[in-house]
mmCIF file of C-alpha atoms and ligand atoms in Angstrom:
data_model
loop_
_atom_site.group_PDB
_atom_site.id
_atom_site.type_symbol
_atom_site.label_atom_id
_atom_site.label_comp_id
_atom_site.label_asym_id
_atom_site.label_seq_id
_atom_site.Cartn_x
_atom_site.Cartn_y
_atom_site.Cartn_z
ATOM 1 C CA UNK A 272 77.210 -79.267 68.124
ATOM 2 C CA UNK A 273 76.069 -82.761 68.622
ATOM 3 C CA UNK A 274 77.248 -84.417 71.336
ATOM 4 C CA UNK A 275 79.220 -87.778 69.940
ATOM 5 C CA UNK A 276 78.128 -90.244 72.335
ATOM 6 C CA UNK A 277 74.168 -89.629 72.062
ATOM 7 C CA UNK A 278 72.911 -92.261 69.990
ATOM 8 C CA UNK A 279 69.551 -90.207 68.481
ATOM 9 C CA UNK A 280 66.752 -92.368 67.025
ATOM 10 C CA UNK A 281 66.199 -92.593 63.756
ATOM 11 C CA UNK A 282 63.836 -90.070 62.750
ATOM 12 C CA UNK A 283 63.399 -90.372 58.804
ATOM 13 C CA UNK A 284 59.699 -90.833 58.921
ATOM 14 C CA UNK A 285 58.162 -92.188 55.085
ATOM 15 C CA UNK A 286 56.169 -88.370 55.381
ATOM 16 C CA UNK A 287 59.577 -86.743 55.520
ATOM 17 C CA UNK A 288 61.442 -88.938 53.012
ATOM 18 C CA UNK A 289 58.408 -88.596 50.258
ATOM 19 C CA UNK A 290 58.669 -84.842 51.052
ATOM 20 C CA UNK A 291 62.409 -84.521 50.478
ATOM 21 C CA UNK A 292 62.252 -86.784 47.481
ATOM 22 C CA UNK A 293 59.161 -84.456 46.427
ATOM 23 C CA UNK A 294 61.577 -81.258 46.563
ATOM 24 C CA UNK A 295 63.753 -82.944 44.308
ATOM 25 C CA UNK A 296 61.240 -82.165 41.195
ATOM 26 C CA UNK A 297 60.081 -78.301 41.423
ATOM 27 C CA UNK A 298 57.424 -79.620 39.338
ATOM 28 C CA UNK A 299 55.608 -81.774 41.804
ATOM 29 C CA UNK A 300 52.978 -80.420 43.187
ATOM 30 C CA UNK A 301 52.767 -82.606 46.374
ATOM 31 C CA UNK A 302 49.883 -84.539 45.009
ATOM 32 C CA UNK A 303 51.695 -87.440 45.208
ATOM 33 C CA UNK A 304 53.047 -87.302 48.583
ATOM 34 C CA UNK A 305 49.007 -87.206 49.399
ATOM 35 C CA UNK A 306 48.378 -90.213 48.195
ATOM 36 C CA UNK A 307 51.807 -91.931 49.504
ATOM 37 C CA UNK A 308 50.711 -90.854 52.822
ATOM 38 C CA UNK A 309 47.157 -92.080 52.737
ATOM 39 C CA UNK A 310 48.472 -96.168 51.984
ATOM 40 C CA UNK A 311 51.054 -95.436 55.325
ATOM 41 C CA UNK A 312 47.772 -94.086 57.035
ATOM 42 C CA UNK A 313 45.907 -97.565 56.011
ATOM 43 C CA UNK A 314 49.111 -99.679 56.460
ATOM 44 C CA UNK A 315 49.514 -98.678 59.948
ATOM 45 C CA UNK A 316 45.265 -99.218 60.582
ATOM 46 C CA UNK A 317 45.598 -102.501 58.713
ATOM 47 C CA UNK A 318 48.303 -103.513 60.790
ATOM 48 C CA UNK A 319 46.386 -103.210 63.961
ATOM 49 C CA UNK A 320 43.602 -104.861 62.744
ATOM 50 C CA UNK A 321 45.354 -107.611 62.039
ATOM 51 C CA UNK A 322 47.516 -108.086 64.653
ATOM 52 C CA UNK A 323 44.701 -108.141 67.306
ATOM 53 C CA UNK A 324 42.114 -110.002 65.117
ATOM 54 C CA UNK A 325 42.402 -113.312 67.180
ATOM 55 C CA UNK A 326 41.645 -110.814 70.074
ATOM 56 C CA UNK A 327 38.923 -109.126 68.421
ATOM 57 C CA UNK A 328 37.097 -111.845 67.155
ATOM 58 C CA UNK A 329 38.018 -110.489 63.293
ATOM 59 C CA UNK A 330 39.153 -113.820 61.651
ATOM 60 C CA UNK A 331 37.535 -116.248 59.794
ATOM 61 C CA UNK A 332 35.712 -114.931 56.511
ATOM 62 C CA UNK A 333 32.125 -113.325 55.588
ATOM 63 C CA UNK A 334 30.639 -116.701 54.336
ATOM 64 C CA UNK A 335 30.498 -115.042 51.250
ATOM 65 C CA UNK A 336 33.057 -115.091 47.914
ATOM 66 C CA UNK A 337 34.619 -112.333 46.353
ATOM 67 C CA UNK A 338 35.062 -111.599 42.401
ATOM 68 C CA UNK A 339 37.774 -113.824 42.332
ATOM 69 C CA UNK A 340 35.806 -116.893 43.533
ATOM 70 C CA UNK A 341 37.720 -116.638 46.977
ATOM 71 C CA UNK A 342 36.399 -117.395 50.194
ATOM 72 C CA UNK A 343 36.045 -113.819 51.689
ATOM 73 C CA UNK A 344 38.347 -113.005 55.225
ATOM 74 C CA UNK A 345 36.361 -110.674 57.286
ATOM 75 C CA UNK A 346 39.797 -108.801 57.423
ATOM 76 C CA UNK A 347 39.575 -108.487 53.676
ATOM 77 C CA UNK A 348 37.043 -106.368 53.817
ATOM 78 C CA UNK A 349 38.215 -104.254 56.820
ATOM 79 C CA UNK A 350 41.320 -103.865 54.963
ATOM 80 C CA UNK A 351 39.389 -103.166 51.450
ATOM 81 C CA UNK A 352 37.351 -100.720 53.142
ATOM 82 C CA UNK A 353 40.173 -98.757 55.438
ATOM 83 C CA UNK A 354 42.227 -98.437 52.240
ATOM 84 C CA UNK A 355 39.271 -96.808 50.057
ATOM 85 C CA UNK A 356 38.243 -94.842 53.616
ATOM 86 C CA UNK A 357 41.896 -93.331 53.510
ATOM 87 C CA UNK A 358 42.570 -92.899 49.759
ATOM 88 C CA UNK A 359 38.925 -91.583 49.080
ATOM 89 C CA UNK A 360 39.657 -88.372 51.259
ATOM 90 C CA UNK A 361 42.388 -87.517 48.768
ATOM 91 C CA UNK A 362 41.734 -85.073 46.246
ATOM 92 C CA UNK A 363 43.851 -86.130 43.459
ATOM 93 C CA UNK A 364 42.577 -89.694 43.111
ATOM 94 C CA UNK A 365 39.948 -90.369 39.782
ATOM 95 C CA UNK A 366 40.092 -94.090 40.183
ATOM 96 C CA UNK A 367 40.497 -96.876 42.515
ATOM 97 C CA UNK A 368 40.404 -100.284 42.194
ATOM 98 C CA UNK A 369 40.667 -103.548 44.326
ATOM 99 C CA UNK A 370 40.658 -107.181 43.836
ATOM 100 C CA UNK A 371 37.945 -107.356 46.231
ATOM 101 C CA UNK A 372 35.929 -105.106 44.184
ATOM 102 C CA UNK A 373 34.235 -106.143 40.807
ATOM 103 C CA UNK A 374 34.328 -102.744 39.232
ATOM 104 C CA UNK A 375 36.898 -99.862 39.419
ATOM 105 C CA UNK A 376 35.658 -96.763 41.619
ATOM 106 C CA UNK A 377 35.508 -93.516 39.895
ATOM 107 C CA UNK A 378 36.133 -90.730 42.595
ATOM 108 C CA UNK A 379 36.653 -87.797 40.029
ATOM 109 C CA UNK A 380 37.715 -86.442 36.048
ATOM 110 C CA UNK A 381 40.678 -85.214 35.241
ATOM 111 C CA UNK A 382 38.705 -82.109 34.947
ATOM 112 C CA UNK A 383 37.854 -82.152 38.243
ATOM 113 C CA UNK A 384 41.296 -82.703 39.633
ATOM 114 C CA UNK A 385 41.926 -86.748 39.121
ATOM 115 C CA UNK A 386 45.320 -87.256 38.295
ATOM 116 C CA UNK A 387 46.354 -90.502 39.808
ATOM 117 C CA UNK A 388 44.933 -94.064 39.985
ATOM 118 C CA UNK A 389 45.649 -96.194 42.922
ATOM 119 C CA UNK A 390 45.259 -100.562 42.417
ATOM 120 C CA UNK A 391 45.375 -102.753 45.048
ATOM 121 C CA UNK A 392 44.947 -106.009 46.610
ATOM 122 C CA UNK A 393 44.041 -105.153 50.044
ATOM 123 C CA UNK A 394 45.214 -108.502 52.200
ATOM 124 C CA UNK A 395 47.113 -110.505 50.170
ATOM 125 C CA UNK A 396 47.274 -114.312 51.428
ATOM 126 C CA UNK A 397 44.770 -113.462 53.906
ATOM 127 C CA UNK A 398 43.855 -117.340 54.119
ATOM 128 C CA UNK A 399 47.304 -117.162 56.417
ATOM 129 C CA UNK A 400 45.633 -114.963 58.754
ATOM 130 C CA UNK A 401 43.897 -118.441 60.834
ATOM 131 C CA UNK A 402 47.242 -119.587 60.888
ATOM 132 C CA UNK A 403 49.138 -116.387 62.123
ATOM 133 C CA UNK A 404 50.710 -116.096 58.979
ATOM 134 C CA UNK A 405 52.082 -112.953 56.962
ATOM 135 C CA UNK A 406 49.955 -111.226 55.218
ATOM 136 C CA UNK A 407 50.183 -108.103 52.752
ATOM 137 C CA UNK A 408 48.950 -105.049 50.966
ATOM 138 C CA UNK A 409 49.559 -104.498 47.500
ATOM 139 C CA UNK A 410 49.684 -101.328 45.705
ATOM 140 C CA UNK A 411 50.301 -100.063 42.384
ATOM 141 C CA UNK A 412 49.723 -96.119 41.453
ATOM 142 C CA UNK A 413 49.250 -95.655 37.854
ATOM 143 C CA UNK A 414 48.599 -91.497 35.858
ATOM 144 C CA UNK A 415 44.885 -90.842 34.861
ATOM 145 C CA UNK A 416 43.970 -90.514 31.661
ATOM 146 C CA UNK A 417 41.383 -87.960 31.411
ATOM 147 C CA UNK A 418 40.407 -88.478 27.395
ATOM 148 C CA UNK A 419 39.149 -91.639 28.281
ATOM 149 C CA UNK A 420 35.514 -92.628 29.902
ATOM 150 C CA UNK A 421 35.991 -95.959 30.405
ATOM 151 C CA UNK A 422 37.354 -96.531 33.896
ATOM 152 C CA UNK A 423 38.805 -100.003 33.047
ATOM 153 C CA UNK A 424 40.251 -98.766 29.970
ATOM 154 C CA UNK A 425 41.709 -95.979 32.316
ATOM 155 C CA UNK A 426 43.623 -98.618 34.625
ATOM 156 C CA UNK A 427 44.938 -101.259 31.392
ATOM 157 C CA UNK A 428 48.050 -99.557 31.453
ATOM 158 C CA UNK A 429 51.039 -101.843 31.416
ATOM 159 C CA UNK A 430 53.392 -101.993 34.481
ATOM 160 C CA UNK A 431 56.066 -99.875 32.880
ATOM 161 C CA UNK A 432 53.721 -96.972 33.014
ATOM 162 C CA UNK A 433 53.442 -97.623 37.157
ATOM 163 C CA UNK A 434 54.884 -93.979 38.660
ATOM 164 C CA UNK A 435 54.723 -95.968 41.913
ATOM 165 C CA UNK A 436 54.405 -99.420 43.700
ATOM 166 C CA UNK A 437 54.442 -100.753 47.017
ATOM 167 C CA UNK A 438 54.059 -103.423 49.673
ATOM 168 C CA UNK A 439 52.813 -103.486 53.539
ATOM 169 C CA UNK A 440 54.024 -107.005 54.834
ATOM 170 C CA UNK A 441 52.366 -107.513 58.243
ATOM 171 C CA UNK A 442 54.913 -109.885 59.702
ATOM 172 C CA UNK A 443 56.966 -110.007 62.580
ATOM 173 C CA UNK A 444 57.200 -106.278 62.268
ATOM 174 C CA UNK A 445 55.173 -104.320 59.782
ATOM 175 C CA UNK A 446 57.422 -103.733 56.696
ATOM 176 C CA UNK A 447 56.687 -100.927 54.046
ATOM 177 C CA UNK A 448 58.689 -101.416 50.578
ATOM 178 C CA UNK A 449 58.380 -98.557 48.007
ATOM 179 C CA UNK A 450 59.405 -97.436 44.170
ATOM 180 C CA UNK A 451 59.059 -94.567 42.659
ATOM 181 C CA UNK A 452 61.085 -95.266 39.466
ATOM 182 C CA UNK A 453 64.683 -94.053 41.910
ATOM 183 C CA UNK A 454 65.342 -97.337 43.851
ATOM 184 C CA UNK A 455 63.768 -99.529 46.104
ATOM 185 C CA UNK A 456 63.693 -98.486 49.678
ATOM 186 C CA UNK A 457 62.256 -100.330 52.911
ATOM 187 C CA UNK A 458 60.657 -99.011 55.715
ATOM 188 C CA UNK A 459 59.592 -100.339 58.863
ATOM 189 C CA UNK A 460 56.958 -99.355 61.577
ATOM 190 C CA UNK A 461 57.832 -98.204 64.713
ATOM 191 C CA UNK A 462 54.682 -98.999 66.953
ATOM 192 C CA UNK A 463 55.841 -96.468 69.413
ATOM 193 C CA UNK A 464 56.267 -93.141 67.194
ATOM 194 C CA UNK A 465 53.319 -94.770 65.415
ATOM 195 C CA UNK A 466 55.574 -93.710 62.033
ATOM 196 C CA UNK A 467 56.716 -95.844 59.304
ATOM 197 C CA UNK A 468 60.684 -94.907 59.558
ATOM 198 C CA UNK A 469 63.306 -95.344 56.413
ATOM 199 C CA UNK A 470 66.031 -98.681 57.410
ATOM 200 C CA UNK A 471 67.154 -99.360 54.014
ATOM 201 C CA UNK A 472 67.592 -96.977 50.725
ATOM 202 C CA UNK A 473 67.939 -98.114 47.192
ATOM 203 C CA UNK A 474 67.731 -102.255 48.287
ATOM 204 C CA UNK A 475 70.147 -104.900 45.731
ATOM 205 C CA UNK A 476 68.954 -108.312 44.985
ATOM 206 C CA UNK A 477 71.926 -110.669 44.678
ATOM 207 C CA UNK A 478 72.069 -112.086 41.411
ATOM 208 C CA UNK A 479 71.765 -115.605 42.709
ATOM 209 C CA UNK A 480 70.509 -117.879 45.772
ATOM 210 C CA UNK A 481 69.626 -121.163 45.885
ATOM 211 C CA UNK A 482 66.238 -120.970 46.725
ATOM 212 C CA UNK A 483 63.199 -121.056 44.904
ATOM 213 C CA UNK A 484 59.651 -120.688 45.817
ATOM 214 C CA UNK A 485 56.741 -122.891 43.952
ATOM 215 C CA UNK A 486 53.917 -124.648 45.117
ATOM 216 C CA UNK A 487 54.964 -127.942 44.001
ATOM 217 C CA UNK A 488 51.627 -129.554 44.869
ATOM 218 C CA UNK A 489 51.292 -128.586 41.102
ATOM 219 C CA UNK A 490 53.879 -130.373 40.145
ATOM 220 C CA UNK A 491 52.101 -133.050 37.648
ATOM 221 C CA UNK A 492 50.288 -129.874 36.399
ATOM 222 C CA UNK A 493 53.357 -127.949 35.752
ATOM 223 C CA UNK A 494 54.775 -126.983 31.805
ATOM 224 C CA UNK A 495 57.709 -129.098 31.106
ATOM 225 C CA UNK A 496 60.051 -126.417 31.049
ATOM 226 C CA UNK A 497 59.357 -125.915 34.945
ATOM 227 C CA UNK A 498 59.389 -129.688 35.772
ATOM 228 C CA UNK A 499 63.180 -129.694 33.933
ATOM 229 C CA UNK A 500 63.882 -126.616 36.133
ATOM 230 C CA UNK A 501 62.952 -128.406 39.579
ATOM 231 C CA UNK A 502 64.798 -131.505 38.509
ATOM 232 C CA UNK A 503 67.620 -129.544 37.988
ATOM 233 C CA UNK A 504 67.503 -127.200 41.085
ATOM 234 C CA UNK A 505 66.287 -130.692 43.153
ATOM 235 C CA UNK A 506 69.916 -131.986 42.070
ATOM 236 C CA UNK A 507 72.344 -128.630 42.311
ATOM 237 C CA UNK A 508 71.302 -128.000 46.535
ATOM 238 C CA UNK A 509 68.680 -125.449 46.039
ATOM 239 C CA UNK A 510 66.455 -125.119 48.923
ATOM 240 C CA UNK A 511 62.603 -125.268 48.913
ATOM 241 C CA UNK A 512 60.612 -121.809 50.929
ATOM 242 C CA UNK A 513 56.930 -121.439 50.454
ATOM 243 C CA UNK A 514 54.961 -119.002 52.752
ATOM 244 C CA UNK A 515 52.134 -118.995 50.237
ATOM 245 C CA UNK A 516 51.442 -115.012 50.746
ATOM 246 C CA UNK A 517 53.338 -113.130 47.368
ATOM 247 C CA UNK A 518 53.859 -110.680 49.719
ATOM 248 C CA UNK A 519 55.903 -112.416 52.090
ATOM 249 C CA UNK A 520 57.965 -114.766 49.201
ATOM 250 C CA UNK A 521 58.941 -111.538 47.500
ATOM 251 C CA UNK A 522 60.356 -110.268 50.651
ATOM 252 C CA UNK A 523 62.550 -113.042 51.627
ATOM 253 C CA UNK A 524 63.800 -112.464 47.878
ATOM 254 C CA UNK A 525 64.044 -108.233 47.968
ATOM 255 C CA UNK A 526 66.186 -109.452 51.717
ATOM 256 C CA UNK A 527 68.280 -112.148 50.429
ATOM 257 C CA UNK A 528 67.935 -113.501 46.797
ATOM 258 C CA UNK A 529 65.926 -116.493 45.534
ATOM 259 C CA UNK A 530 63.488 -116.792 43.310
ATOM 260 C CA UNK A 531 59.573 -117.464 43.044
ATOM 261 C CA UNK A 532 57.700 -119.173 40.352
ATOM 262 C CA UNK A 533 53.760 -119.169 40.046
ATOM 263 C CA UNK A 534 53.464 -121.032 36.355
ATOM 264 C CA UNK A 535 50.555 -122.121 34.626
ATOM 265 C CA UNK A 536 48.708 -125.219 36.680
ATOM 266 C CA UNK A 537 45.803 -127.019 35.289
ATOM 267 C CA UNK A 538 43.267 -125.155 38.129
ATOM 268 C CA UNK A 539 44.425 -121.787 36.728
ATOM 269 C CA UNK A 540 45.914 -122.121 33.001
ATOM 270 C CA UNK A 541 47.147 -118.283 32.791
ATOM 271 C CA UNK A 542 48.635 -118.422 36.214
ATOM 272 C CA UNK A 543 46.709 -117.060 39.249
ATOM 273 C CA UNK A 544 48.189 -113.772 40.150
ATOM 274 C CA UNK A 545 46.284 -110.952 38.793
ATOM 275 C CA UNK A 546 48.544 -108.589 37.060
ATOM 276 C CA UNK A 547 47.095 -105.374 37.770
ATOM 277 C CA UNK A 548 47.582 -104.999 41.802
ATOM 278 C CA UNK A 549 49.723 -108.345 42.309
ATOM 279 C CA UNK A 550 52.099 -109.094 39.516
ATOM 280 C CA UNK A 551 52.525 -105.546 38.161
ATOM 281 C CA UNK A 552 53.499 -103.469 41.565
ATOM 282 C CA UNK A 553 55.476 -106.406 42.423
ATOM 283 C CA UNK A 554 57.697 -106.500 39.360
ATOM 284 C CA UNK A 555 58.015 -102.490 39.524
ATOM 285 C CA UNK A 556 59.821 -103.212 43.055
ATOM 286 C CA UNK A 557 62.135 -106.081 41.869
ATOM 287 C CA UNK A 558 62.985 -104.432 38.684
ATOM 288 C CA UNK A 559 64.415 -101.051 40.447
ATOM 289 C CA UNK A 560 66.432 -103.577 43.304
ATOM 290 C CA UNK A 561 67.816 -105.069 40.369
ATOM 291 C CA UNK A 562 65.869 -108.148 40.136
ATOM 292 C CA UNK A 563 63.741 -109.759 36.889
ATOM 293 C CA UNK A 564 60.108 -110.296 36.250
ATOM 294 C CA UNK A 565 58.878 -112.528 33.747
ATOM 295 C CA UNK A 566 55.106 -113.681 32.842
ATOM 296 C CA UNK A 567 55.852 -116.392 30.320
ATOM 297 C CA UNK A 568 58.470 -115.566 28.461
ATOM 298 C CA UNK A 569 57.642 -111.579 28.646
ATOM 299 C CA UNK A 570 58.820 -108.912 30.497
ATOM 300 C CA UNK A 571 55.739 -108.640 33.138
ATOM 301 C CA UNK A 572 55.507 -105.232 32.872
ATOM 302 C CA UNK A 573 55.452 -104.985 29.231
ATOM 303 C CA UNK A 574 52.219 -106.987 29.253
ATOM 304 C CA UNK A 575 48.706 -105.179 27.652
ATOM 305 C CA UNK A 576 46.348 -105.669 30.348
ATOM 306 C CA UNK A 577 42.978 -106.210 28.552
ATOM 307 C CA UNK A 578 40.879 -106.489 31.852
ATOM 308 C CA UNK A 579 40.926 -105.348 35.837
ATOM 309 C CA UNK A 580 41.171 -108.794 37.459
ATOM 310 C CA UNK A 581 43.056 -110.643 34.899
ATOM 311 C CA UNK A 582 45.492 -112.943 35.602
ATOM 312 C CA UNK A 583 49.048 -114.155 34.937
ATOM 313 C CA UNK A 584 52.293 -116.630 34.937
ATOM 314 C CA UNK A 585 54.499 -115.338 37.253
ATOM 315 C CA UNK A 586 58.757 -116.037 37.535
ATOM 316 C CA UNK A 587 60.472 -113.521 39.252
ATOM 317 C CA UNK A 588 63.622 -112.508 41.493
ATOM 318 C CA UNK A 589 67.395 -112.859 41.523
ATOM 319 C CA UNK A 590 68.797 -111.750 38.424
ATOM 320 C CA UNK A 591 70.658 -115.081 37.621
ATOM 321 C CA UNK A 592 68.332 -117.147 38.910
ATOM 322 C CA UNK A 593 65.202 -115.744 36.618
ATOM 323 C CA UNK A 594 67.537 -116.005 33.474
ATOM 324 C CA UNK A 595 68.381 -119.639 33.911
ATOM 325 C CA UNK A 596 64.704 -120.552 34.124
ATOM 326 C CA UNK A 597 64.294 -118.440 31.201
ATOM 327 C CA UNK A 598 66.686 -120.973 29.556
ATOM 328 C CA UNK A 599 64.405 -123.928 30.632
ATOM 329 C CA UNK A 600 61.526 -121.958 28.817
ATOM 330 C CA UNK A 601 63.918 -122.105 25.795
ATOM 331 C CA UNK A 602 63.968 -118.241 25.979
HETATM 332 P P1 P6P B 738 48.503 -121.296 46.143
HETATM 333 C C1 P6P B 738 47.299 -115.868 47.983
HETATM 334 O O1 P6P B 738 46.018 -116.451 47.807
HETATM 335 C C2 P6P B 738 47.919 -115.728 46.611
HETATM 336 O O2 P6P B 738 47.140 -114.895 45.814
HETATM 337 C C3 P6P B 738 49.346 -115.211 46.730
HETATM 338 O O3 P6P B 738 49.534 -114.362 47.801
HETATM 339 C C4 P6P B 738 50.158 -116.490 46.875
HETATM 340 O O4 P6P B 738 51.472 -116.361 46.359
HETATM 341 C C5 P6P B 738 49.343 -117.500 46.052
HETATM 342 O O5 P6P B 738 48.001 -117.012 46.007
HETATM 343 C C6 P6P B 738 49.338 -118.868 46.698
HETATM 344 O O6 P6P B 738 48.594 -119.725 45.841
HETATM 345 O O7 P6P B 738 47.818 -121.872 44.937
HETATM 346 O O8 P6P B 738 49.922 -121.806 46.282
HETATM 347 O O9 P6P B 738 47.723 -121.427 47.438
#
């Protein structure tokens, strides 16, 4: 009998909530748990990279740029290379791919046991990093499909296909938010049991908040559907928040509402988010917390991908909030 007055800690670790979801479908065959485990493995190595890079002399970038054209954080390639280290010793993985990385990485067939493929954006808004800003990991896990060669062709599924998606936000604490097509849930990391532990099952976005999140630096560049929209949220007492990491913008919305716009600008006419490991995982997690996501005036994750690292428009967040914009679009 437990005694009433004994407060215990919480002890729902993500390994024993992935585990009891697993024994909810005979069927499973605890592949997936493998590979659920291996991105809390990296999270929690990521996170203490980055939290004592000013002390290990791991900021700043590699002089060098990466496939996207970016300025390369030295931390994007610890973070690239901890998340292939720890999803490359899982058996059940045929491809990987990462925005740092040009190519996909073919690990296996599905003859030869590849069932999954994992996409990811390693350290999202690492250019915060100088700043001691938040910074994420993106992750989208996708089935294999073992009729076809081409490993690009493998991963152009769109985002409705996703069996999972995820985010590590390395903020104040070190956040894990997860889908696997039954709810959102959050989990946080307790430095101390060294365990990511469940807080929150099956997270709500409310319909509406008055905030939204654009850079409006872009303003002159913006479509005139999204320059109507800011007049009119400039003039009904929205409020302005822009961390300028996905990672952390979505957050604030999964926590509280709001709702983020990255639209076409003149620097990057299809938007800049690549839909793949940023737009696609995201939209999986705000879709099952009852939230909308919108790439132009489609449902993102009924978009064809045509290539890895392509990008798009992003609108997404509070329910209410994402259909009036879709109104300005003339939706
Ligand atoms: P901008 C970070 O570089 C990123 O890919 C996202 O994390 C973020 O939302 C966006 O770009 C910020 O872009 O043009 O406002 O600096």
């Amino acid at each position: 009998m437990r005694h009433p007055e004994v407060v215990t800690d919480n002890l729902n670790s993500l390994q024993s909530h992935i585990l009891a979801e697993e024994a909810k479908y005979p069927r499973a065959a605890g592949d997936f748990s493998w590979i659920i485990s291996a991105i809390g493995l990296a999270g929690k190595a990521i996170a203490n990279r980055v939290r004592r890079a000013r002390l290990t002399g791991a900021l700043g970038s590699v002089g060098a740029e990466n496939v996207q054209g970016e300025t390369q954080q030295s931390l994007d390639v610890i973070a690239n290379e901890t998340l292939m280290q720890c999803l490359g010793s899982r058996a059940n993985i045929a491809v990987m791919a990462s925005e740092e990385d040009e190519e996909p990485t073919i690990l296996r067939t599905g003859s030869q046991g590849g069932k999954y493929c994992v996409l990811f954006d390693p350290l999202d808004g690492s250019s915060n990093l100088d700043v001691n800003g938040p910074v994420g990991t993106i992750f989208s896990v996708l089935r294999n499909r073992p009729d076809e060669p081409d490993a690009e062709r493998t991963i152009c599924q769109p985002g409705s296909q996703q069996v999972a998606a995820g985010y590590i936000l390395y903020g104040p604490s070190t956040a894990l938010v997860m889908t696997t097509g039954h709810g959102t849930d959050l989990f946080e990391l307790d430095p101390y049991l060294g365990s990511f532990i469940l807080v929150k099952r099956g997270l709500r976005i409310p319909e509406r908040h008055k905030v939204y999140s654009i850079n409006e630096a872009y303003a002159e560049t913006f479509p005139a559907w999204c320059r109507a929209y800011l007049a009119h949220a400039h003039a009904s007492g929205y409020s302005s928040r822009y961390i300028g990491a996905l990672v952390a913008d979505v957050h604030r919305i999964l926590m509280s509402g709001g709702v983020f716009l990255y639209p076409p600008t003149a620097k990057h006419a299809s938007g800049k988010l690549r839909l793949l490991y940023e737009a696609n995982p995201i939209a999986m997690i705000v879709e099952q917390a009852g939230g909308r996501c919108f790439s132009g005036d489609i449902r993102t994750m009924d978009v064809q991908p045509q290539k890895l690292h392509e990008r798009v428009p992003l609108l997404v967040g509070s329910s209410g909030e994402v259909d009036d914009i879709l109104g300005f679009m003339g939706r």
